Coordinates of C-alpha atoms in Angstrom, one line a residue:
Chain A
X1 CA -64.8 26.8 -59.3
X2 CA -65.9 29.1 -56.5
X3 CA -66.4 27.5 -53.0
X4 CA -69.9 27.3 -51.5
X5 CA -70.4 29.3 -48.2
X6 CA -70.9 27.4 -45.0
X7 CA -74.5 28.5 -45.2
X8 CA -75.0 26.6 -48.6
X9 CA -73.4 23.6 -47.2
X10 CA -75.7 23.7 -44.3
X11 CA -78.7 24.1 -46.5
X12 CA -77.5 21.1 -48.6
X13 CA -77.2 19.1 -45.6
X14 CA -80.8 20.1 -44.4
X15 CA -82.0 18.6 -48.0
X16 CA -80.2 15.4 -47.3
X17 CA -81.4 12.2 -45.3
X18 CA -80.0 8.7 -44.7
X19 CA -76.7 9.8 -44.8
X20 CA -73.5 7.7 -44.5
X21 CA -70.4 9.6 -43.3
X22 CA -66.9 8.3 -44.3
X23 CA -63.5 8.6 -42.4
X24 CA -60.1 7.8 -43.7
X25 CA -57.6 5.2 -43.6
X26 CA -55.5 5.0 -40.3
X27 CA -58.1 7.2 -38.8
X28 CA -57.0 9.9 -36.5
X29 CA -58.7 12.1 -34.0
X30 CA -59.9 14.7 -36.7
X31 CA -61.6 12.3 -39.2
X32 CA -63.3 10.5 -36.2
X33 CA -64.3 13.5 -34.2
X34 CA -65.5 15.4 -37.3
X35 CA -67.6 12.5 -38.6
X36 CA -69.1 11.7 -35.2
X37 CA -69.9 15.3 -34.5
X38 CA -71.5 15.7 -37.9
X39 CA -73.5 12.6 -37.4
X40 CA -74.7 13.9 -34.0
X41 CA -75.6 17.4 -35.7
X42 CA -77.5 15.6 -38.4
X43 CA -79.5 13.6 -36.0
X44 CA -80.1 16.6 -34.0
X45 CA -81.9 17.8 -37.3
X46 CA -84.1 14.7 -37.4
X47 CA -81.8 13.0 -40.1
X48 CA -80.9 9.3 -40.1
X49 CA -77.1 9.3 -40.2
X50 CA -74.3 6.9 -39.6
X51 CA -70.7 6.4 -39.9
X52 CA -69.2 3.8 -42.2
X53 CA -67.4 1.2 -39.8
X54 CA -63.7 1.8 -40.1
X55 CA -61.5 -1.3 -39.5
X56 CA -58.4 0.7 -38.2
X57 CA -59.9 2.3 -35.2
X58 CA -57.5 2.7 -32.1
X59 CA -58.4 2.2 -28.5
X60 CA -58.3 6.1 -28.1
X61 CA -60.6 6.9 -31.2
X62 CA -63.0 4.0 -31.1
X63 CA -65.1 5.4 -28.1
X64 CA -66.1 8.4 -30.1
X65 CA -66.7 6.6 -33.2
X66 CA -68.7 3.4 -32.2
X67 CA -71.9 5.1 -30.8
X68 CA -72.6 6.3 -34.4
X69 CA -71.3 3.2 -36.5
X70 CA -73.8 2.0 -39.3
X71 CA -75.6 -1.1 -38.8
X72 CA -74.9 -4.0 -41.2
X73 CA -76.9 -3.4 -44.5
X74 CA -77.6 0.3 -44.0
X75 CA -78.3 1.8 -47.5
X76 CA -77.5 5.4 -47.6
X77 CA -79.1 7.8 -49.9
X78 CA -76.3 10.4 -49.4
X79 CA -72.6 10.0 -48.8
X80 CA -70.4 12.8 -47.0
X81 CA -66.8 12.5 -46.3
X82 CA -64.9 14.3 -43.6
X83 CA -61.1 15.1 -43.5
X84 CA -60.4 12.9 -46.5
X85 CA -57.8 14.5 -48.9
X86 CA -58.3 11.9 -51.8
X87 CA -60.0 8.6 -52.5
X88 CA -56.7 7.0 -52.2
X89 CA -57.3 7.5 -48.5
X90 CA -60.6 5.7 -48.3
X91 CA -60.7 2.5 -46.5
X92 CA -61.4 -0.7 -48.4
X93 CA -65.0 -0.9 -47.4
X94 CA -65.5 3.0 -48.5
X95 CA -64.2 2.3 -52.1
X96 CA -67.6 1.4 -53.5
X97 CA -68.6 4.9 -52.6
X98 CA -65.6 6.7 -54.1
X99 CA -67.6 8.1 -57.2
X100 CA -70.6 8.7 -55.3
X101 CA -69.7 11.3 -52.5
X102 CA -72.3 14.0 -52.5
X103 CA -70.3 16.3 -50.0
X104 CA -66.6 16.2 -49.2
X105 CA -65.5 18.5 -46.4
X106 CA -61.7 18.7 -45.7
X107 CA -58.8 21.1 -44.6
X108 CA -55.7 19.5 -46.5
X109 CA -54.0 21.6 -49.0
X110 CA -53.7 18.4 -51.2
X111 CA -57.5 18.0 -51.2
X112 CA -58.7 16.6 -54.5
X113 CA -62.1 17.8 -54.9
X114 CA -63.6 14.3 -55.5
X115 CA -67.1 15.2 -54.1
X116 CA -70.2 16.4 -56.2
X117 CA -70.0 19.4 -53.8
X118 CA -66.7 20.1 -52.1
X119 CA -65.5 22.3 -49.2
X120 CA -62.2 22.9 -48.3
X121 CA -60.4 25.4 -45.9
X122 CA -56.7 24.9 -45.8
X123 CA -56.2 27.6 -43.1
X124 CA -58.1 25.5 -40.7
X125 CA -56.0 23.6 -38.1
X126 CA -58.7 20.7 -38.2
X127 CA -61.6 19.8 -40.3
X128 CA -63.3 20.0 -36.9
X129 CA -63.1 23.8 -37.2
X130 CA -65.2 23.6 -40.3
X131 CA -67.6 21.1 -38.9
X132 CA -68.1 23.5 -35.9
X133 CA -69.1 26.3 -38.2
X134 CA -71.4 23.9 -40.1
X135 CA -73.1 22.8 -36.9
X136 CA -73.5 26.2 -35.6
X137 CA -75.2 27.1 -38.8
X138 CA -77.6 24.1 -38.4
X139 CA -78.6 24.7 -35.0
X140 CA -77.2 25.0 -31.2
X141 CA -74.1 23.1 -30.7
X142 CA -74.8 20.4 -27.8
X143 CA -72.2 18.7 -25.7
X144 CA -72.8 15.6 -27.7
X145 CA -71.3 17.4 -30.6
X146 CA -68.9 19.5 -28.9
X147 CA -66.9 16.5 -27.2
X148 CA -66.1 14.8 -30.6
X149 CA -65.3 18.2 -32.1
X150 CA -63.1 18.8 -29.3
X151 CA -61.1 15.7 -29.9
X152 CA -61.0 16.7 -33.7
X153 CA -59.6 20.0 -33.1
X154 CA -57.3 19.4 -30.3
X155 CA -55.6 16.2 -31.8
X156 CA -54.8 18.0 -35.2
X157 CA -53.3 20.9 -33.6
X158 CA -51.2 18.9 -30.9
X159 CA -53.2 20.3 -28.1
X160 CA -52.6 23.9 -29.5
X161 CA -49.0 23.5 -29.6
X162 CA -48.6 23.1 -33.4
X163 CA -47.9 26.0 -35.6
X164 CA -51.3 25.4 -37.5
X165 CA -53.0 26.8 -34.5
X166 CA -54.8 29.9 -35.0
X167 CA -57.0 32.5 -33.1
X168 CA -59.8 30.7 -34.7
X169 CA -58.8 27.5 -33.2
X170 CA -58.8 28.8 -29.9
X171 CA -62.2 30.6 -30.4
X172 CA -63.7 27.3 -31.3
X173 CA -62.1 25.4 -28.4
X174 CA -63.6 28.2 -26.2
X175 CA -67.0 27.7 -27.6
X176 CA -66.8 23.9 -27.3
X177 CA -65.8 24.1 -23.6
X178 CA -68.8 26.4 -22.9
X179 CA -70.9 23.4 -23.4
X180 CA -69.6 21.8 -20.4
X181 CA -67.8 18.8 -21.9
X182 CA -65.2 16.6 -20.0
X183 CA -62.3 17.9 -22.2
X184 CA -59.9 16.9 -19.4
X185 CA -60.7 13.3 -20.0
X186 CA -59.8 13.9 -23.7
X187 CA -56.7 15.7 -22.9
X188 CA -55.6 13.1 -20.5
X189 CA -56.2 10.3 -23.1
X190 CA -54.6 11.9 -26.2
X191 CA -51.9 14.2 -24.7
X192 CA -50.9 12.9 -21.1
X193 CA -50.8 9.2 -21.8
X194 CA -48.0 7.0 -23.2
X195 CA -48.1 3.2 -23.3
X196 CA -45.4 1.3 -21.5
X197 CA -44.1 0.0 -24.6
X198 CA -44.0 3.6 -26.3
X199 CA -42.0 4.8 -23.1
X200 CA -39.7 1.7 -23.6
X201 CA -39.1 2.6 -27.1
X202 CA -38.4 6.2 -26.4
X203 CA -36.2 5.5 -23.4
X204 CA -34.2 3.1 -25.8
X205 CA -34.0 5.6 -28.7
X206 CA -32.8 8.3 -26.3
X207 CA -30.2 6.0 -24.6
X208 CA -28.8 5.3 -27.9
X209 CA -28.9 8.8 -29.6
X210 CA -25.9 9.9 -31.6
X211 CA -24.9 13.4 -32.3
X212 CA -23.2 14.9 -35.4
X213 CA -22.3 18.3 -36.9
X214 CA -21.5 20.1 -33.7
X215 CA -24.5 18.4 -32.0
X216 CA -26.9 19.9 -34.4
X217 CA -27.8 16.7 -36.1
X218 CA -29.3 13.9 -33.9
X219 CA -29.8 10.4 -35.1
X220 CA -32.2 8.2 -33.4
X221 CA -32.9 4.7 -34.5
X222 CA -35.7 2.1 -34.0
X223 CA -34.2 -1.3 -35.2
X224 CA -36.4 -4.3 -35.8
X225 CA -34.7 -5.9 -32.7
X226 CA -35.7 -3.1 -30.5
X227 CA -39.4 -3.4 -31.8
X228 CA -39.2 -7.1 -31.1
X229 CA -37.9 -6.8 -27.7
X230 CA -40.5 -4.2 -26.6
X231 CA -43.2 -6.2 -28.5
X232 CA -44.2 -2.6 -29.7
X233 CA -47.3 -2.3 -31.8
X234 CA -47.9 0.2 -34.7
X235 CA -49.8 2.4 -32.5
X236 CA -46.7 2.4 -29.9
X237 CA -44.4 3.4 -32.7
X238 CA -46.6 6.2 -34.3
X239 CA -45.0 9.6 -34.7
X240 CA -41.7 8.5 -33.0
X241 CA -39.8 11.2 -35.2
X242 CA -41.3 13.8 -32.9
X243 CA -39.0 12.8 -30.3
X244 CA -35.7 13.8 -31.8
X245 CA -37.4 17.1 -32.9
X246 CA -37.6 18.2 -29.2
X247 CA -33.8 17.9 -28.4
X248 CA -32.6 21.4 -27.5
X249 CA -29.9 22.7 -29.8
X250 CA -30.7 20.1 -32.4
X251 CA -31.9 21.6 -35.7
X252 CA -31.8 18.3 -37.7
X253 CA -33.4 15.2 -36.0
X254 CA -33.0 12.0 -38.0
X255 CA -35.1 9.0 -37.0
X256 CA -34.4 5.7 -38.7
X257 CA -36.9 2.9 -38.5
X258 CA -36.1 -0.5 -39.8
X259 CA -39.0 -1.7 -41.8
X260 CA -37.4 -5.1 -42.8
X261 CA -34.0 -6.4 -42.3
X262 CA -31.6 -3.6 -43.6
X263 CA -34.3 -1.4 -45.1
X264 CA -34.5 1.7 -43.1
X265 CA -37.3 4.4 -43.4
X266 CA -35.7 8.1 -42.6
X267 CA -37.8 10.7 -41.1
X268 CA -36.3 14.2 -40.9
X269 CA -37.4 16.9 -38.6
X270 CA -35.6 20.2 -39.2
X271 CA -35.2 23.8 -38.5
X272 CA -34.6 26.7 -40.8
X273 CA -30.9 25.8 -41.6
X274 CA -31.7 22.3 -43.0
X275 CA -34.2 21.7 -45.8
X276 CA -35.4 18.2 -45.1
X277 CA -36.8 17.8 -48.4
X278 CA -33.4 18.6 -50.3
X279 CA -31.6 16.1 -48.1
X280 CA -34.2 13.4 -48.6
X281 CA -34.5 14.0 -52.1
X282 CA -30.7 13.0 -52.7
X283 CA -31.8 9.6 -51.4
X284 CA -35.1 9.3 -53.4
X285 CA -37.5 10.7 -51.0
X286 CA -39.4 14.0 -50.5
X287 CA -41.7 15.9 -48.3
X288 CA -41.8 19.4 -46.8
X289 CA -39.0 21.9 -45.8
X290 CA -39.2 21.1 -42.1
X291 CA -40.3 17.4 -42.3
X292 CA -39.4 14.9 -45.0
X293 CA -38.6 11.2 -45.5
X294 CA -37.0 8.5 -47.6
X295 CA -36.1 4.8 -47.7
X296 CA -32.6 3.3 -47.8
X297 CA -31.7 -0.4 -48.5
X298 CA -28.5 -0.8 -46.5
X299 CA -27.1 -2.1 -43.2
X300 CA -27.6 0.4 -40.3
X301 CA -24.1 2.0 -40.5
X302 CA -24.2 2.3 -44.2
X303 CA -27.7 3.8 -44.3
X304 CA -26.7 6.4 -41.6
X305 CA -23.6 7.3 -43.6
X306 CA -25.5 8.1 -46.7
X307 CA -28.0 10.3 -44.8
X308 CA -25.5 12.1 -43.0
X309 CA -23.7 12.5 -46.5
X310 CA -26.9 13.8 -47.9
X311 CA -27.3 16.3 -45.2
X312 CA -23.7 17.5 -45.3
X313 CA -24.2 18.3 -48.9
X314 CA -27.3 20.5 -48.5
X315 CA -26.8 21.9 -44.9
X316 CA -24.8 25.2 -44.8
X317 CA -21.8 25.1 -42.4
X318 CA -22.1 21.3 -41.8
X319 CA -19.1 20.1 -39.6
X320 CA -18.2 16.4 -40.1
X321 CA -17.3 15.1 -36.6
Chain B
X4 CA -63.9 42.3 2.3
X5 CA -65.4 42.5 -1.1
X6 CA -63.2 42.3 -4.0
X7 CA -62.7 45.4 -6.3
X8 CA -63.8 45.3 -9.9
X9 CA -61.4 45.0 -12.8
X10 CA -62.4 48.5 -13.7
X11 CA -61.7 49.8 -10.1
X12 CA -58.2 48.1 -10.3
X13 CA -57.7 49.8 -13.7
X14 CA -58.7 53.1 -12.4
X15 CA -56.2 52.5 -9.4
X16 CA -53.4 51.9 -11.9
X17 CA -54.2 55.0 -13.9
X18 CA -53.5 56.9 -10.7
X19 CA -50.1 55.2 -10.1
X20 CA -46.8 56.3 -11.6
X21 CA -43.0 55.2 -11.1
X22 CA -44.4 51.6 -10.4
X23 CA -42.1 48.6 -9.4
X24 CA -43.5 45.2 -10.3
X25 CA -42.6 42.1 -8.2
X26 CA -42.2 38.5 -9.3
X27 CA -41.9 35.3 -7.1
X28 CA -39.2 33.0 -6.0
X29 CA -38.2 30.5 -8.7
X30 CA -40.1 32.6 -11.4
X31 CA -42.2 30.7 -14.0
X32 CA -43.8 31.8 -17.1
X33 CA -46.8 33.2 -15.5
X34 CA -45.2 35.6 -12.9
X35 CA -42.7 36.7 -15.5
X36 CA -45.3 37.0 -18.5
X37 CA -47.9 38.8 -16.3
X38 CA -45.3 41.3 -14.9
X39 CA -43.9 42.0 -18.3
X40 CA -47.3 42.6 -19.9
X41 CA -48.6 44.7 -17.0
X42 CA -45.5 46.8 -17.3
X43 CA -45.9 47.3 -21.1
X44 CA -49.4 48.2 -20.6
X45 CA -48.5 50.8 -18.0
X46 CA -45.9 52.3 -20.2
X47 CA -48.5 52.5 -22.9
X48 CA -50.4 54.6 -20.5
X49 CA -47.4 56.9 -20.3
X50 CA -46.2 55.6 -16.8
X51 CA -42.8 54.8 -15.8
X52 CA -42.8 51.2 -14.8
X53 CA -40.2 48.4 -14.2
X54 CA -39.8 45.1 -13.0
X55 CA -37.5 44.4 -9.9
X56 CA -34.7 42.1 -11.3
X57 CA -35.4 38.4 -10.2
X58 CA -32.1 36.5 -9.8
X59 CA -33.6 33.2 -10.6
X60 CA -34.6 33.8 -14.1
X61 CA -34.0 30.8 -16.5
X62 CA -32.9 30.9 -20.2
X63 CA -36.5 30.6 -21.3
X64 CA -38.1 33.3 -19.0
X65 CA -35.2 35.8 -19.1
X66 CA -36.0 37.1 -22.7
X67 CA -39.5 38.1 -21.6
X68 CA -38.3 39.7 -18.4
X69 CA -35.1 41.7 -19.1
X70 CA -36.3 44.4 -21.5
X71 CA -38.3 45.6 -18.5
X72 CA -35.8 45.2 -15.7
X73 CA -35.4 48.2 -13.3
X74 CA -32.1 50.0 -13.4
X75 CA -29.9 50.2 -10.3
X76 CA -31.3 52.7 -8.0
X77 CA -34.9 53.0 -9.2
X78 CA -37.0 54.5 -6.5
X79 CA -40.7 53.5 -7.0
X80 CA -43.6 55.4 -5.9
X81 CA -45.8 52.4 -6.1
X82 CA -45.3 48.6 -6.0
X83 CA -47.3 46.0 -7.7
X84 CA -47.2 42.1 -7.3
X85 CA -48.1 39.5 -9.9
X86 CA -48.8 36.0 -9.2
X87 CA -47.2 36.0 -5.7
X88 CA -49.4 34.0 -3.2
X89 CA -47.5 35.1 -0.1
X90 CA -44.8 37.4 1.1
X91 CA -42.8 34.1 1.8
X92 CA -42.5 33.7 -1.9
X93 CA -40.9 37.2 -2.3
X94 CA -37.3 36.8 -3.7
X95 CA -34.6 38.4 -1.2
X96 CA -34.3 41.6 -3.0
X97 CA -38.2 42.1 -2.8
X98 CA -38.4 41.5 1.0
X99 CA -37.8 45.3 1.6
X100 CA -41.2 46.1 -0.3
X101 CA -43.1 43.3 1.6
X102 CA -45.1 45.7 3.7
X103 CA -45.6 48.3 1.0
X104 CA -47.2 46.5 -1.8
X105 CA -50.0 48.9 -3.2
X106 CA -51.6 46.2 -5.4
X107 CA -51.3 42.4 -5.3
X108 CA -52.8 40.5 -8.2
X109 CA -53.0 36.8 -8.0
X110 CA -54.9 33.5 -9.0
X111 CA -53.8 31.1 -6.2
X112 CA -56.3 29.8 -3.8
X113 CA -53.7 30.3 -1.1
X114 CA -53.3 34.0 -1.8
X115 CA -52.6 35.9 1.5
X116 CA -54.1 39.3 0.8
X117 CA -50.7 41.1 1.8
X118 CA -51.4 44.1 -0.5
X119 CA -53.1 47.3 0.4
X120 CA -55.4 46.5 -2.5
X121 CA -55.8 42.8 -3.5
X122 CA -57.2 41.3 -6.6
X123 CA -57.5 37.4 -6.7
X124 CA -59.5 35.0 -9.0
X125 CA -58.9 31.3 -8.3
X126 CA -60.9 30.2 -11.4
X127 CA -58.3 31.8 -13.8
X128 CA -55.8 29.2 -15.2
X129 CA -53.0 31.9 -14.9
X130 CA -52.5 35.4 -13.3
X131 CA -52.1 36.4 -17.0
X132 CA -55.9 35.9 -17.6
X133 CA -56.5 38.6 -15.1
X134 CA -53.8 40.8 -16.5
X135 CA -55.5 40.4 -19.8
X136 CA -58.7 41.7 -18.4
X137 CA -56.9 44.5 -16.8
X138 CA -54.9 45.7 -19.9
X139 CA -58.2 45.4 -22.0
X140 CA -59.9 47.9 -19.6
X141 CA -56.8 50.2 -19.8
X142 CA -56.7 50.3 -23.5
X143 CA -55.8 48.4 -26.6
X144 CA -53.9 45.0 -26.0
X145 CA -50.7 45.4 -28.4
X146 CA -48.5 42.7 -29.6
X147 CA -45.8 43.8 -27.2
X148 CA -48.3 43.0 -24.3
X149 CA -49.8 40.0 -25.9
X150 CA -46.6 38.1 -26.2
X151 CA -45.7 37.7 -22.8
X152 CA -49.4 37.3 -21.7
X153 CA -49.3 34.2 -24.1
X154 CA -46.2 32.9 -22.2
X155 CA -48.0 33.6 -18.8
X156 CA -51.3 31.9 -19.9
X157 CA -50.0 29.1 -21.8
X158 CA -47.2 27.9 -19.4
X159 CA -49.7 27.8 -16.4
X160 CA -52.2 25.6 -18.1
X161 CA -49.6 23.4 -19.7
X162 CA -50.3 24.6 -23.2
X163 CA -54.2 24.1 -22.8
X164 CA -53.7 20.5 -21.5
X165 CA -54.1 20.9 -17.9
X166 CA -57.4 20.5 -16.1
X167 CA -57.3 24.4 -14.8
X168 CA -57.9 25.4 -18.8
X169 CA -61.4 26.8 -19.2
X170 CA -63.2 28.4 -22.0
X171 CA -62.1 31.7 -20.6
X172 CA -58.5 30.6 -21.1
X173 CA -59.0 29.7 -24.8
X174 CA -60.9 33.0 -25.4
X175 CA -58.0 34.9 -23.9
X176 CA -55.4 33.0 -26.2
X177 CA -57.7 33.6 -29.2
X178 CA -57.6 37.4 -28.5
X179 CA -53.8 37.3 -27.9
X180 CA -53.1 35.4 -31.2
X181 CA -55.3 38.0 -33.1
X182 CA -52.6 40.6 -32.4
X183 CA -50.2 38.7 -34.7
X184 CA -47.5 37.5 -32.1
X185 CA -45.1 34.7 -32.8
X186 CA -46.8 32.3 -30.4
X187 CA -45.1 29.4 -32.3
X188 CA -41.8 30.4 -30.9
X189 CA -43.2 30.3 -27.4
X190 CA -44.7 26.9 -27.8
X191 CA -41.6 25.6 -29.4
X192 CA -39.5 26.8 -26.4
X193 CA -41.7 25.9 -23.6
X194 CA -43.5 22.9 -24.9
X195 CA -41.6 21.2 -27.5
X196 CA -38.1 21.5 -26.5
X197 CA -36.2 19.4 -23.7
X198 CA -32.5 19.6 -22.8
X199 CA -30.2 16.6 -23.8
X200 CA -29.5 16.2 -19.9
X201 CA -33.5 16.2 -19.2
X202 CA -34.0 13.7 -21.9
X203 CA -31.0 11.6 -20.5
X204 CA -32.7 11.6 -17.1
X205 CA -36.1 10.6 -18.4
X206 CA -34.5 7.7 -20.3
X207 CA -32.6 6.4 -17.3
X208 CA -36.0 6.8 -15.1
X209 CA -38.0 4.9 -17.7
X210 CA -35.3 2.2 -18.1
X211 CA -35.4 1.4 -14.4
X212 CA -39.1 2.0 -13.7
X213 CA -40.8 -0.7 -11.3
X214 CA -44.2 -1.8 -11.1
X215 CA -46.3 -2.9 -8.3
X216 CA -50.0 -3.4 -7.4
X217 CA -50.8 -5.2 -10.5
X218 CA -48.8 -2.6 -12.5
X219 CA -51.1 0.3 -11.3
X220 CA -48.3 1.8 -9.1
X221 CA -45.1 2.8 -11.0
X222 CA -42.0 3.7 -8.9
X223 CA -39.3 6.0 -10.7
X224 CA -36.1 7.1 -9.2
X225 CA -33.5 9.8 -9.6
X226 CA -30.5 8.8 -7.3
X227 CA -27.7 11.4 -6.8
X228 CA -25.6 9.0 -8.9
X229 CA -28.0 9.6 -12.0
X230 CA -27.9 13.4 -11.4
X231 CA -24.1 13.4 -11.2
X232 CA -23.6 11.0 -14.1
X233 CA -26.0 13.2 -16.4
X234 CA -24.5 16.5 -14.9
X235 CA -28.3 17.6 -14.6
X236 CA -29.2 21.0 -13.4
X237 CA -32.1 22.0 -11.3
X238 CA -33.8 23.1 -14.3
X239 CA -33.1 19.7 -16.1
X240 CA -34.8 18.0 -13.1
X241 CA -37.8 20.3 -12.8
X242 CA -41.3 18.5 -12.6
X243 CA -39.9 15.0 -13.4
X244 CA -42.8 13.5 -11.4
X245 CA -45.0 14.4 -14.4
X246 CA -43.3 11.7 -16.3
X247 CA -44.7 8.5 -14.4
X248 CA -48.1 10.3 -14.4
X249 CA -48.2 9.7 -18.2
X250 CA -47.9 6.0 -18.1
X251 CA -50.9 4.1 -19.4
X252 CA -52.7 2.0 -16.6
X253 CA -50.8 3.5 -13.9
X254 CA -53.0 5.4 -11.3
X255 CA -50.2 5.9 -8.7
X256 CA -46.9 7.2 -10.0
X257 CA -44.4 7.6 -7.2
X258 CA -41.2 9.5 -8.1
X259 CA -38.2 9.3 -5.6
X260 CA -35.7 12.0 -5.9
X261 CA -32.5 11.5 -3.7
X262 CA -31.8 14.9 -2.2
X263 CA -28.8 14.0 -0.1
X264 CA -27.4 10.6 0.5
X265 CA -30.1 8.4 1.8
X266 CA -32.7 11.2 2.0
X267 CA -35.4 10.6 -0.6
X268 CA -38.1 13.2 -1.6
X269 CA -41.2 11.4 -2.8
X270 CA -43.7 13.1 -5.3
X271 CA -47.1 11.0 -6.0
X272 CA -49.3 11.8 -9.0
X273 CA -52.4 9.7 -8.6
X274 CA -55.9 9.0 -10.2
X275 CA -59.1 8.6 -8.2
X276 CA -58.4 5.3 -6.5
X277 CA -55.4 6.6 -4.7
X278 CA -55.4 9.6 -2.3
X279 CA -51.9 10.9 -2.6
X280 CA -52.1 13.1 0.5
X281 CA -53.4 10.2 2.6
X282 CA -50.4 8.2 1.4
X283 CA -47.9 10.9 1.8
X284 CA -49.4 12.0 5.4
X285 CA -48.5 8.5 6.7
X286 CA -44.8 9.6 6.1
X287 CA -45.2 13.2 7.5
X288 CA -46.0 14.9 4.1
X289 CA -49.2 16.4 2.3
X290 CA -50.5 18.1 -0.6
X291 CA -53.5 17.4 -2.7
X292 CA -55.6 14.6 -3.6
X293 CA -54.0 14.0 -6.8
X294 CA -50.5 15.3 -6.2
X295 CA -48.7 15.0 -2.8
X296 CA -45.1 14.5 -1.5
X297 CA -43.0 13.7 1.5
X298 CA -39.5 13.2 2.5
X299 CA -38.1 9.9 4.0
X300 CA -34.7 9.5 5.4
X301 CA -33.6 5.9 4.7
X302 CA -31.6 3.9 1.9
X303 CA -33.4 3.5 -1.5
X304 CA -34.9 -0.1 -0.9
X305 CA -36.1 1.1 2.6
X306 CA -37.6 4.3 1.7
X307 CA -39.3 2.7 -1.3
X308 CA -40.7 -0.1 1.0
X309 CA -42.2 2.4 3.4
X310 CA -44.0 4.3 0.6
X311 CA -45.4 1.1 -0.8
X312 CA -46.6 0.0 2.6
X313 CA -48.3 3.7 3.0
X314 CA -49.9 3.2 -0.4
X315 CA -51.2 -0.3 0.5
X316 CA -52.7 0.9 3.6
X317 CA -54.8 3.6 1.9
X318 CA -55.4 2.4 -1.7
X319 CA -58.5 0.1 -2.0
X320 CA -57.9 -3.2 -3.7
X321 CA -54.0 -3.0 -3.3
X322 CA -52.2 -6.2 -4.3
X323 CA -48.8 -6.9 -3.2
X324 CA -46.8 -8.3 -6.0

């Protein structure tokens, strides 16, 4: 199956009208920003286009989504998905469209080609990079399109700090900024703001961090009691495993989150010495070499012991402390 | 005084040889990266060029500087400064060159034109952006030049998150990444790594944060006892005022650092409601509208009370709690 060129996708979109755009479960900046920008671009072409309401928007993503939300009863002729790797990631209200997606656009390597036409570019840091090319092929990129596109691109590459960032990512950002958008407000909201509850979680985790293996392994934990004490929401607790990955000298950051009493979800973030998937596989989990996870049913000390044993088995030069 | 064009500066550099490049006190990524890249670029032109050793390099900046450090006894014919706003910011060993700087290149609005020839561009997020243009005018930009330039540009704009970032900043980053540099290692070192002592300081500050003015004013403190307990270095304590500025809902973050017993250095980071300079001016300090500081000699509670009173005087709608 050869992949269509961007110009062909643009031509396809020109032939569409009354378009519904789908976003994924637990929507992030990339799915929301890509969908909103595409919607704005299609409207600039004189099309009727809307986003299917997504019940899981957050305070940070909602402002970019809501101006384009479909009214009750909108009957689409055409359906497009943005940043959705598989139909398993369709929100409940999108399930009825699973077998009638006319065009699926994504950047995940695991993309499952569930659309009638599919466009995937795994080298893109964000689906937003692809939407940029598409909108540029359709016509001039306005600030209205550029703002959600900046959200899409910047959030998926951790504000240009993650390893998926490329020269192309920066080139797209440069073009978006040239439209005069208030990217500073986006940066402030997404990268320079933390909720008080989030900060309280981080402070408690750091106060109780434990080191092993000559201080190269750090164990941070989020017991249910801590979440209750802080009254933290899911948003507050998102991506807490990044915290341990920042600690200087640590090449294996273990984050343990208590899902239910004595049920611990482990997330490992590791450097080249420690294969995170190998360690997690010993406990029934999996993932990537530098980021993996598993779940262990046991009291805290026992669960932690099991993980440290697993790491000791696979990490060269592990030193029991 | 009209400013020379980049092409004229490039021509001037072509006429130089045996060049010594100066960096500023408490050297940051921009002064080090700009100087190292310029040195590499001059050497690519067949010139002899070195950086004057800077006694205050950190673990993160030293690797970019040391390959270009001047040997003992190097006698320069020409002297160039990068990212130095005023001769007050010359390190001690650079003072003898203060009245013989042939070319001074900088991006600070406060630049004092102390060179025989001066080039300043306050719209640049980093001096590195200017050096990029200069090296591009001299010849092809190699990876050896691009790596320190990326350090210069990325550190001064907070990895593209600060408000000084522009379309031009991203365009320069795109060009630098195209040379194939390992920018990921730079991002990991400068933006995704914190020392254990730094994290301990942050955790303690967050655990003890106080809120006032309907939770819009946050007060974080770093008493001498905390620094001693953590055994924190100056590097660990750098820019701690950024922490309070991240707290959601807070538009006036007050960070109090105890310099000597009962001597507190205040740093304010504020949103549009609170003019940081106005508040600090009431206590003998100054700065910018969104970032200012002052020093108060008083015990902790009294110093804090004085600052809250100053903020109450200048902040509209201040609510005593």
